[in-house]
mmCIF file of C-alpha atoms and ligand atoms in Angstrom:
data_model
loop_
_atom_site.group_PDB
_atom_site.id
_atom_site.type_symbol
_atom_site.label_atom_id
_atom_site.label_comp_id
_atom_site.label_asym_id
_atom_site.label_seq_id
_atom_site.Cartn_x
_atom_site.Cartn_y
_atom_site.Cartn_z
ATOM 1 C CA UNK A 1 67.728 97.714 154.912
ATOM 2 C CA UNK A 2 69.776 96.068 158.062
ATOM 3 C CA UNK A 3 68.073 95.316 161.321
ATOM 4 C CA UNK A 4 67.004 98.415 163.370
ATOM 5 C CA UNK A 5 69.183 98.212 166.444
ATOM 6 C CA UNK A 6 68.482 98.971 169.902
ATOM 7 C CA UNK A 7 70.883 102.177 169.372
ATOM 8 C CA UNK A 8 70.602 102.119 165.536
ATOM 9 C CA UNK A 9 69.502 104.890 163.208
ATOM 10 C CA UNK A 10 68.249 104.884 159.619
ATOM 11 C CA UNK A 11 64.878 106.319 158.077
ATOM 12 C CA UNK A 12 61.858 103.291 158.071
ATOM 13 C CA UNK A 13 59.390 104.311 155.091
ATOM 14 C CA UNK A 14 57.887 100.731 154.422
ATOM 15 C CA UNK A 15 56.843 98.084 156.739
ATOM 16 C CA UNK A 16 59.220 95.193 155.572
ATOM 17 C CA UNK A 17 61.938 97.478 156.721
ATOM 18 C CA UNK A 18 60.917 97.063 160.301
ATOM 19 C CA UNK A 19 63.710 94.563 161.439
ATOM 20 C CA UNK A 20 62.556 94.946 165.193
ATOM 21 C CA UNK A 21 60.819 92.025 166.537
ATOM 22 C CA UNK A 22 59.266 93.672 169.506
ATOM 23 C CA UNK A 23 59.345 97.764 170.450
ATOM 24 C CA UNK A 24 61.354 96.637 173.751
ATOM 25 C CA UNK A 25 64.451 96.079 171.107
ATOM 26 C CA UNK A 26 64.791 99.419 170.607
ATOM 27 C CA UNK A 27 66.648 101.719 173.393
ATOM 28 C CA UNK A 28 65.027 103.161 176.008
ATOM 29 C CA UNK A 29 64.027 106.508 176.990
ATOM 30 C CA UNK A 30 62.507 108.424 179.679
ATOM 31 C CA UNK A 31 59.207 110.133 178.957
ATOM 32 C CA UNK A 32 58.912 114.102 179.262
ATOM 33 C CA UNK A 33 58.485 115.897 182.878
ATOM 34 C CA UNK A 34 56.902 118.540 181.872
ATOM 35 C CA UNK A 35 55.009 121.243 179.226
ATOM 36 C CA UNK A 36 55.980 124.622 178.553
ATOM 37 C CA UNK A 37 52.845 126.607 177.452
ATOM 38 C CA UNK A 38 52.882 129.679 175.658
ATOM 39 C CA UNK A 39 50.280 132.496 176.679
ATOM 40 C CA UNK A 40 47.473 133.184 174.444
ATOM 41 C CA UNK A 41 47.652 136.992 175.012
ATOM 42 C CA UNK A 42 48.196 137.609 171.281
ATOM 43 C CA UNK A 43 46.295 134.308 169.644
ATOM 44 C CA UNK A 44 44.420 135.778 166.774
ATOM 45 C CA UNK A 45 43.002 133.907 163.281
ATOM 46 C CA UNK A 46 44.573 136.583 160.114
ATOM 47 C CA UNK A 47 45.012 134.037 157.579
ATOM 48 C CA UNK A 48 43.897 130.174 156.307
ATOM 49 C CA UNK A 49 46.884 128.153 156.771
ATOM 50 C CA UNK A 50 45.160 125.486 157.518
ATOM 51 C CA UNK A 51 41.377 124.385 156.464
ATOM 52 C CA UNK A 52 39.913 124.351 160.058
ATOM 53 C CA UNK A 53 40.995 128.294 159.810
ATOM 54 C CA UNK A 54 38.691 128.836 156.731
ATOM 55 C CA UNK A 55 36.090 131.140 157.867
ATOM 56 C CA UNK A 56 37.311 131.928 161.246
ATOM 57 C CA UNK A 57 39.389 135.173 160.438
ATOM 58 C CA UNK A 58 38.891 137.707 163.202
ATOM 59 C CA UNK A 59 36.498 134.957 164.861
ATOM 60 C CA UNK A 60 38.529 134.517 168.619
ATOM 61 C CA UNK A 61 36.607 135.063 171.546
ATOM 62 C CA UNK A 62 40.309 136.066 173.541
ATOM 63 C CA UNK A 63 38.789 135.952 177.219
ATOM 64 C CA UNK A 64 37.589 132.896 175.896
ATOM 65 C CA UNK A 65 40.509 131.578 174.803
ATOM 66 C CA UNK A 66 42.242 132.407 177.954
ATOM 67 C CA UNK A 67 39.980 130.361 180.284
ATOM 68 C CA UNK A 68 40.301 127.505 177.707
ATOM 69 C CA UNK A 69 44.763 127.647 177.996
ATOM 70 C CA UNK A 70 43.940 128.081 181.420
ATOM 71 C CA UNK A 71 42.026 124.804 181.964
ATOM 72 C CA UNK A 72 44.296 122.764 179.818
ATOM 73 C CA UNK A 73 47.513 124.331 182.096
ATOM 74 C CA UNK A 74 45.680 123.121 185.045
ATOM 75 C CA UNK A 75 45.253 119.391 183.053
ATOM 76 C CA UNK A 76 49.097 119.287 182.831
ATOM 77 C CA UNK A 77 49.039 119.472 186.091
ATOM 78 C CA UNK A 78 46.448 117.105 186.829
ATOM 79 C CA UNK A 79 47.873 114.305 184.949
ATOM 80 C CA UNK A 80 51.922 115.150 186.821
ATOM 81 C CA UNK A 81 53.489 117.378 184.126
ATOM 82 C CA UNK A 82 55.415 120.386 185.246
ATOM 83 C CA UNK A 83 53.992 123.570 183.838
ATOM 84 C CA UNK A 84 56.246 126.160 182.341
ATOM 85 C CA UNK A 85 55.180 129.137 180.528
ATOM 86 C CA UNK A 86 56.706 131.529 177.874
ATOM 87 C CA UNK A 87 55.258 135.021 176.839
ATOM 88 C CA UNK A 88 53.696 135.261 173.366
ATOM 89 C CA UNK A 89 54.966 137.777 171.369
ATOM 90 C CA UNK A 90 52.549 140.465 169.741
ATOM 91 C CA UNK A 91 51.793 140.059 166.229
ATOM 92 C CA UNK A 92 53.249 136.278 166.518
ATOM 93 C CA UNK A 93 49.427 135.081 166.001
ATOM 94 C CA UNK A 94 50.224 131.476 166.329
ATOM 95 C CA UNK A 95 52.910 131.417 168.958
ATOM 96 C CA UNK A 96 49.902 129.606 171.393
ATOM 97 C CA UNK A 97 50.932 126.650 169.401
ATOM 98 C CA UNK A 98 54.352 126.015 170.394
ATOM 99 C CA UNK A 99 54.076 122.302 169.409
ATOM 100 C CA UNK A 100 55.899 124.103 166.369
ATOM 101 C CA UNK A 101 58.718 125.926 166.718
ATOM 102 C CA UNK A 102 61.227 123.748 167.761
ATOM 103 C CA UNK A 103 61.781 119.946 168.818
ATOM 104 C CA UNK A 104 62.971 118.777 172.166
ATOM 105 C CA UNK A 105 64.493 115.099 173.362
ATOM 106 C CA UNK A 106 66.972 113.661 175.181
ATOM 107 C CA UNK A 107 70.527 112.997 173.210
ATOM 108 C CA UNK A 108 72.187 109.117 174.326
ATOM 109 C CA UNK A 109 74.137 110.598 177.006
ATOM 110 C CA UNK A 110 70.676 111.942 178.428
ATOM 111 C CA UNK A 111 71.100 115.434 177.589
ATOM 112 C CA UNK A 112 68.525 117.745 176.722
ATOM 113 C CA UNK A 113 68.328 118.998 173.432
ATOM 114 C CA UNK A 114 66.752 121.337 171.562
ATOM 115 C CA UNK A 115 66.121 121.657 167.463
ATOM 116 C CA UNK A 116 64.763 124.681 165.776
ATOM 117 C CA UNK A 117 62.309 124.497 163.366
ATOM 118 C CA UNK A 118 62.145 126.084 159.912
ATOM 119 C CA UNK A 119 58.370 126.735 159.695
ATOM 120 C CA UNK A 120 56.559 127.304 156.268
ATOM 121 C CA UNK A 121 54.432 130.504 156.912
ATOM 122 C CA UNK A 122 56.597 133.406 157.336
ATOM 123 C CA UNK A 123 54.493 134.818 159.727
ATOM 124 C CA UNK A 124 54.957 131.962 162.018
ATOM 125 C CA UNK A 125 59.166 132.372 161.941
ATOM 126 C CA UNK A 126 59.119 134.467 164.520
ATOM 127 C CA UNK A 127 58.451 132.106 166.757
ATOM 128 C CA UNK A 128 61.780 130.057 166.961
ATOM 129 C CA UNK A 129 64.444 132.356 168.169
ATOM 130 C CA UNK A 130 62.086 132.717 171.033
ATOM 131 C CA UNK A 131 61.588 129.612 171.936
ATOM 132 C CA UNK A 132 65.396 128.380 170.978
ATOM 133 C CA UNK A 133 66.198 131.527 173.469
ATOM 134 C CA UNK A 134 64.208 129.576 176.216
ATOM 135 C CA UNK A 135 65.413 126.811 176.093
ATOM 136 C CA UNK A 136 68.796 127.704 175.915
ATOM 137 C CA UNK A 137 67.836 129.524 178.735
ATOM 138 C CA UNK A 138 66.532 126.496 180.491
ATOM 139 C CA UNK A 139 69.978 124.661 179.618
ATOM 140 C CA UNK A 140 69.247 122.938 176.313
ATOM 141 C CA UNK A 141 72.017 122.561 173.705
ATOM 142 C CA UNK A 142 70.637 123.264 170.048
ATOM 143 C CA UNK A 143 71.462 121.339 167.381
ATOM 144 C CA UNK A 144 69.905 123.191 164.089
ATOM 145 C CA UNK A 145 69.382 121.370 160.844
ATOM 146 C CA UNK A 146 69.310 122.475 157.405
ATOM 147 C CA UNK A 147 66.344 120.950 156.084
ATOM 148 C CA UNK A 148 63.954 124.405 155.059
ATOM 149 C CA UNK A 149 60.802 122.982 155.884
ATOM 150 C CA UNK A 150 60.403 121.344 159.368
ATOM 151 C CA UNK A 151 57.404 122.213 162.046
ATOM 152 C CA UNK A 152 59.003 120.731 164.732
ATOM 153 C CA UNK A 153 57.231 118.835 167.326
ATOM 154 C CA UNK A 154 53.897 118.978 165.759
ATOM 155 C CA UNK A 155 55.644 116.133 162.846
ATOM 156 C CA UNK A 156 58.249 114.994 164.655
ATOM 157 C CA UNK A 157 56.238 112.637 167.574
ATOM 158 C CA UNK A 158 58.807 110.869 170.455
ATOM 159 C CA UNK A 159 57.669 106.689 170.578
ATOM 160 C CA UNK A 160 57.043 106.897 174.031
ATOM 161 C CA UNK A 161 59.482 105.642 176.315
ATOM 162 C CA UNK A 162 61.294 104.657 173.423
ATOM 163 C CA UNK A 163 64.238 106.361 171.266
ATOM 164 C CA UNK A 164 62.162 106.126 168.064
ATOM 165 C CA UNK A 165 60.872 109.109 166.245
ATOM 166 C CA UNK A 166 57.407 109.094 164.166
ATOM 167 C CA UNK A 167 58.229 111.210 161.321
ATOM 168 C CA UNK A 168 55.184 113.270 159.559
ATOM 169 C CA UNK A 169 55.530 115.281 156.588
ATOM 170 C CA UNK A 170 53.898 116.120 153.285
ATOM 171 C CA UNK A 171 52.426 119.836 154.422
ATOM 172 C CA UNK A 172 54.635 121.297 156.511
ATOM 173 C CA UNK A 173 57.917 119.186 156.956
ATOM 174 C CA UNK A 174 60.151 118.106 154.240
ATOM 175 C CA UNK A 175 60.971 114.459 154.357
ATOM 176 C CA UNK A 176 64.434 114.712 154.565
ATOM 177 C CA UNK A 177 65.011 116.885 157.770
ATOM 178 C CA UNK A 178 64.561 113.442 159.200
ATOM 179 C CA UNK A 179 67.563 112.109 157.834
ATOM 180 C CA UNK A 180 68.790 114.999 159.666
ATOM 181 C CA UNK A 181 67.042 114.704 162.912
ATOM 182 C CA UNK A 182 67.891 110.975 163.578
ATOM 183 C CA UNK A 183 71.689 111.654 163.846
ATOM 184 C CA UNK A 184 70.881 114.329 165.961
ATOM 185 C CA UNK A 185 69.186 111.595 168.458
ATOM 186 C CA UNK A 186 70.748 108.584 167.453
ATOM 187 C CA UNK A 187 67.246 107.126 167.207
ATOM 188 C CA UNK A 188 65.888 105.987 164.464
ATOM 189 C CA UNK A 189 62.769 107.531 162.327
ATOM 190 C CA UNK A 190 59.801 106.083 161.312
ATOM 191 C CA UNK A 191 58.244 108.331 158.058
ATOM 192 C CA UNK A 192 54.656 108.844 157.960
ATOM 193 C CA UNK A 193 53.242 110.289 154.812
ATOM 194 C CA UNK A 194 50.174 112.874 155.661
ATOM 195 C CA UNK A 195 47.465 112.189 153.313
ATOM 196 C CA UNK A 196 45.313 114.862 154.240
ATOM 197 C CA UNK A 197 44.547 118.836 154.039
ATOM 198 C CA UNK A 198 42.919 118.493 157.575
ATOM 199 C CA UNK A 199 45.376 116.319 159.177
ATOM 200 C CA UNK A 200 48.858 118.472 158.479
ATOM 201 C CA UNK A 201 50.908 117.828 160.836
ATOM 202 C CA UNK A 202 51.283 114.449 162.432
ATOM 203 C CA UNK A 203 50.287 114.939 166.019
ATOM 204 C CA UNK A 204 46.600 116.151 164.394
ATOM 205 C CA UNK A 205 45.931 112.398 163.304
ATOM 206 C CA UNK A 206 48.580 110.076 165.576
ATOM 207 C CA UNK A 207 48.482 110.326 169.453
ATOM 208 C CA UNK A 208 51.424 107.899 170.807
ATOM 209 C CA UNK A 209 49.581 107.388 174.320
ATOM 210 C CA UNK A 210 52.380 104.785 175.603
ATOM 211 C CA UNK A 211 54.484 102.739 174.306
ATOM 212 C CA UNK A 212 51.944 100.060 173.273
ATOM 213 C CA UNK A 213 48.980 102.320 172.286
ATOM 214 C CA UNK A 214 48.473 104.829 169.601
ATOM 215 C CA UNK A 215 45.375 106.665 169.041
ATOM 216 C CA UNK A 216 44.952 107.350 165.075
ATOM 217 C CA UNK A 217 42.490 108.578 162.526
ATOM 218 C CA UNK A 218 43.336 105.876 160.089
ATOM 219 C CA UNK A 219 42.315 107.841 156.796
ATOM 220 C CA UNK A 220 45.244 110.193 157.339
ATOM 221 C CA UNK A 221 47.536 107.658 156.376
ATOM 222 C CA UNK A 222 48.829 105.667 153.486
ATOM 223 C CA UNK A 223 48.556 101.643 153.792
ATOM 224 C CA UNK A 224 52.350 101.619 153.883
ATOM 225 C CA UNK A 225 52.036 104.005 157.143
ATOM 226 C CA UNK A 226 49.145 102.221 158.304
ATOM 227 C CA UNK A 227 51.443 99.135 157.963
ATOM 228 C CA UNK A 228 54.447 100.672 160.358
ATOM 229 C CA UNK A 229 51.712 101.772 162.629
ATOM 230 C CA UNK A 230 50.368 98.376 162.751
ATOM 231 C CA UNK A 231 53.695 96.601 163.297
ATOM 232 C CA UNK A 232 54.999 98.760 166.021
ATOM 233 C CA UNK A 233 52.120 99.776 168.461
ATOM 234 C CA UNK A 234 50.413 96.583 169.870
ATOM 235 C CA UNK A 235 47.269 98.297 170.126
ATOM 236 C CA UNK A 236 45.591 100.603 167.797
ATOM 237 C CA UNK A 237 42.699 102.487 168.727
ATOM 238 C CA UNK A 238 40.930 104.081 165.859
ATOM 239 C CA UNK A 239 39.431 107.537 166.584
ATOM 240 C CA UNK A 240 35.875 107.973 164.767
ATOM 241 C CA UNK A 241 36.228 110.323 161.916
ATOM 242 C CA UNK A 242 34.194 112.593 162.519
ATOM 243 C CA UNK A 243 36.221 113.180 165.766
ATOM 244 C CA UNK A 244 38.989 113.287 164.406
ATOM 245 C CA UNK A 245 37.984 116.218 162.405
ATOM 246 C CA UNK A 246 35.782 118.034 164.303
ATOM 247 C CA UNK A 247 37.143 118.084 167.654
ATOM 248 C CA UNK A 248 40.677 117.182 166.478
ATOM 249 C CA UNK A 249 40.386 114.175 168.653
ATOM 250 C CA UNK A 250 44.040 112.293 168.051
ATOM 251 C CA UNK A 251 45.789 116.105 169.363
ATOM 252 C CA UNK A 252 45.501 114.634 172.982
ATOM 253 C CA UNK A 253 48.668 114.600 174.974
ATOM 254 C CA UNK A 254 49.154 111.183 177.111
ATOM 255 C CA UNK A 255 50.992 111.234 180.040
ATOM 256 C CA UNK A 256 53.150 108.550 182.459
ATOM 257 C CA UNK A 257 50.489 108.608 184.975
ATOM 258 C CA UNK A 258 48.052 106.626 182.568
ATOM 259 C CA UNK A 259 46.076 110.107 182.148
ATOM 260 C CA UNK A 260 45.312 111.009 178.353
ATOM 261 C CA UNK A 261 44.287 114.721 178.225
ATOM 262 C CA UNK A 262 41.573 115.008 174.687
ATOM 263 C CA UNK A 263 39.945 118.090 173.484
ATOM 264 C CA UNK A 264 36.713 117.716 174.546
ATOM 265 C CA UNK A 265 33.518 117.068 172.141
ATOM 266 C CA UNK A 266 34.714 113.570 171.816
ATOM 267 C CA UNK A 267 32.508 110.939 173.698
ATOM 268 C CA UNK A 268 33.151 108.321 171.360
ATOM 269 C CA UNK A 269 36.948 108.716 171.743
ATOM 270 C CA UNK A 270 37.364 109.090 175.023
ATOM 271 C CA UNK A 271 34.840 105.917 175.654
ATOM 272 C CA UNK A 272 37.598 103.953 173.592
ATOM 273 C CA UNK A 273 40.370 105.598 175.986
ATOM 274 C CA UNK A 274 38.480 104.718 179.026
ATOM 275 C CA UNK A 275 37.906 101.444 177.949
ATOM 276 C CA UNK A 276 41.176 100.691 176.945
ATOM 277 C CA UNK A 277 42.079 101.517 180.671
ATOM 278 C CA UNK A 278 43.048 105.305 180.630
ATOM 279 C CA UNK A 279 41.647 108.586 182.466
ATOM 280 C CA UNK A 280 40.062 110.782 180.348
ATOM 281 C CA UNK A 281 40.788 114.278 180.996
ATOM 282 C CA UNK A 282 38.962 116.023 178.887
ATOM 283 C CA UNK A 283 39.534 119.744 178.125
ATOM 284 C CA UNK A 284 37.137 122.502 175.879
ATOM 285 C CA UNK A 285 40.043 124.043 173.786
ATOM 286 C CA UNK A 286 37.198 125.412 170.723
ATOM 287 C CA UNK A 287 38.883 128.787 170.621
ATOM 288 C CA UNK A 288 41.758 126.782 169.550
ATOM 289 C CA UNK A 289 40.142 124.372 167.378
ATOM 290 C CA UNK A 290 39.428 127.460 164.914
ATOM 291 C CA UNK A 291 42.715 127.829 163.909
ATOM 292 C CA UNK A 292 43.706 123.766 163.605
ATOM 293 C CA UNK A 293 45.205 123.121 167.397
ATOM 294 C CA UNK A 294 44.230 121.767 170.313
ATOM 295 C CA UNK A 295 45.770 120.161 173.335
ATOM 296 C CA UNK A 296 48.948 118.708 172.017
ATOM 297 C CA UNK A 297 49.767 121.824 169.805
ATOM 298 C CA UNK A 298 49.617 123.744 173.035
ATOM 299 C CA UNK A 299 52.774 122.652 174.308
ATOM 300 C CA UNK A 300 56.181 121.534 174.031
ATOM 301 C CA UNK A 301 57.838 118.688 175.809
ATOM 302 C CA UNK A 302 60.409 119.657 179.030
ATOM 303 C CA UNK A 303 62.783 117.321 179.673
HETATM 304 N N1 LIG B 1 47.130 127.743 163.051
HETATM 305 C C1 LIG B 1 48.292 126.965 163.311
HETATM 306 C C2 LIG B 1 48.990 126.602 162.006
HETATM 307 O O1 LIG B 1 48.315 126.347 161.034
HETATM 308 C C3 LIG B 1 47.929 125.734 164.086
HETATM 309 C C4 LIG B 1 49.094 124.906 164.481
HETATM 310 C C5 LIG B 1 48.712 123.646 165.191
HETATM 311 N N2 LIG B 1 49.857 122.927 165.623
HETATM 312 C C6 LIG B 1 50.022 121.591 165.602
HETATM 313 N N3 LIG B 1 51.090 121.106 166.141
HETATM 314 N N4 LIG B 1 49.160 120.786 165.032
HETATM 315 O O2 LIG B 1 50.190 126.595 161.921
#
């Protein structure tokens, strides 16, 4: 494996392929404005696609559930992210997750980009055109890719302030959109291997809060991913595991202003956040929780 360069691409799966001395080789990039939200007008629990849904069918207070998107809206704009909002579709059950359906960044030349994602539950495919419509919309080019299984931004996590892609997969994303997805970005990818039911998509167990920091659960990864995570953020902070399960803890969206938003029912993790320097938003998003998403799921970067 050659040296990772600044502008390099090429898929990292081990941790002696990690060339780069120091995170600050790799190119820069600016961080996300803002978070388009999707409304939760249509959020409802029909099937187990994930295990936090098991036992929850039918089981969504909506009013609920629209005081909780509320809230976390109004966090965005707490912590300086621009709020934009798309319509749910009805019978699109999931669409309040739009982590999902697509994957946004900046290309080199700084322009906003959008890729679709191919998601593995048909009734979740619905989704996309939607959301690639917005975006187009809002003046995104889309580059698609023809990997089948890929669930967007929920796997594919922006290093932040760097171009450097953490790359989940192993549930719902096939390894080798990524050898896609790099090109795309001309950044390179860093493959994490999901090691558990629970954690299924890689924002559910990794939070990137800056470029330094992650926030993990460290028993959703492999020692080889451990290993990458190790060499490349500074600082790890490791997120109880209980936490990390039952109030899906790591799905916290950081921000530039040093804010890190966390589902709430996690005192332990957002002690470690505050001690580590940070300001702890912290939002009740149980309604959510029920069907495996929280505060990260909820949104999708704007650029
Ligand atoms: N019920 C949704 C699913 O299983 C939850 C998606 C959560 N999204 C995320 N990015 N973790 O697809």
């Amino acid at each position: 494996m050659p040296p990772i360069r600044p502008h390099g691409t090429g898929i990292i799966d081990l941790p002696n392929q990690w060339r780069v001395a120091a995170i600050d080789q790799v190119a820069p990039m600016r961080l996300p404005t803002g978070a388009l939200m999707c409304t939760p007008d249509h959020f409802d629990i029909i099937d187990v696609k994930n295990p936090h849904m098991a036992g929850n069918l039918g089981a969504i207070d909506r009013s609920r559930a629209r005081r909780q998107w509320e809230s976390l809206g109004s966090a965005f704009g707490h912590a300086c992210l621009r709020v934009d909002v798309i319509p749910s579709i009805l019978g699109c059950e999931d669409m309040v997750f739009c982590a999902n359906p697509v994957f946004t960044g900046l290309d080199v030349d700084g322009h906003r980009v959008c890729v679709p994602a191919r998601m593995r539950h048909d009734s979740r495919q619905r989704e996309t055109p939607a959301l690639v419509a917005w975006f187009q919309n809002a003046g995104y080019s889309v580059h698609t890719v023809a990997t089948s299984l890929f669930e967007g931004g929920g796997d594919a996590v922006w290093h932040p302030g760097r171009r450097l892609i953490w790359g989940g997969y192993g549930h719902r994303t096939d390894p080798a959109v990524y050898e896609e997805l790099g090109p795309i970005f001309q950044a390179p990818v860093i493959r994490l291997k999901l090691m558990s039911e629970h954690f299924y998509h890689l924002d559910t167990c990794l939070c990137a809060v800056d470029e330094n920091t992650a926030l993990i659960n460290p028993a959703s990864f492999d020692e080889s991913g451990l290993g990458l995570i190790r060499s490349v953020f500074k600082r790890v902070i490791e997120c109880p595991a209980d936490e990390a399960i039952g109030a899906l803890a790591c799905n916290a969206v950081a921000t530039a202003s040093g804010a890190v938003i966390l589902p709430a029912g996690a005192p332990r993790t957002a002690g470690l956040l505050t001690k580590a320097g940070y300001s702890v938003i912290e939002v009740d998003t149980s309604e959510f929780q029920k069907s495996g998403g929280s505060c990260y799921c909820m949104k999708m970067w704007l650029w």
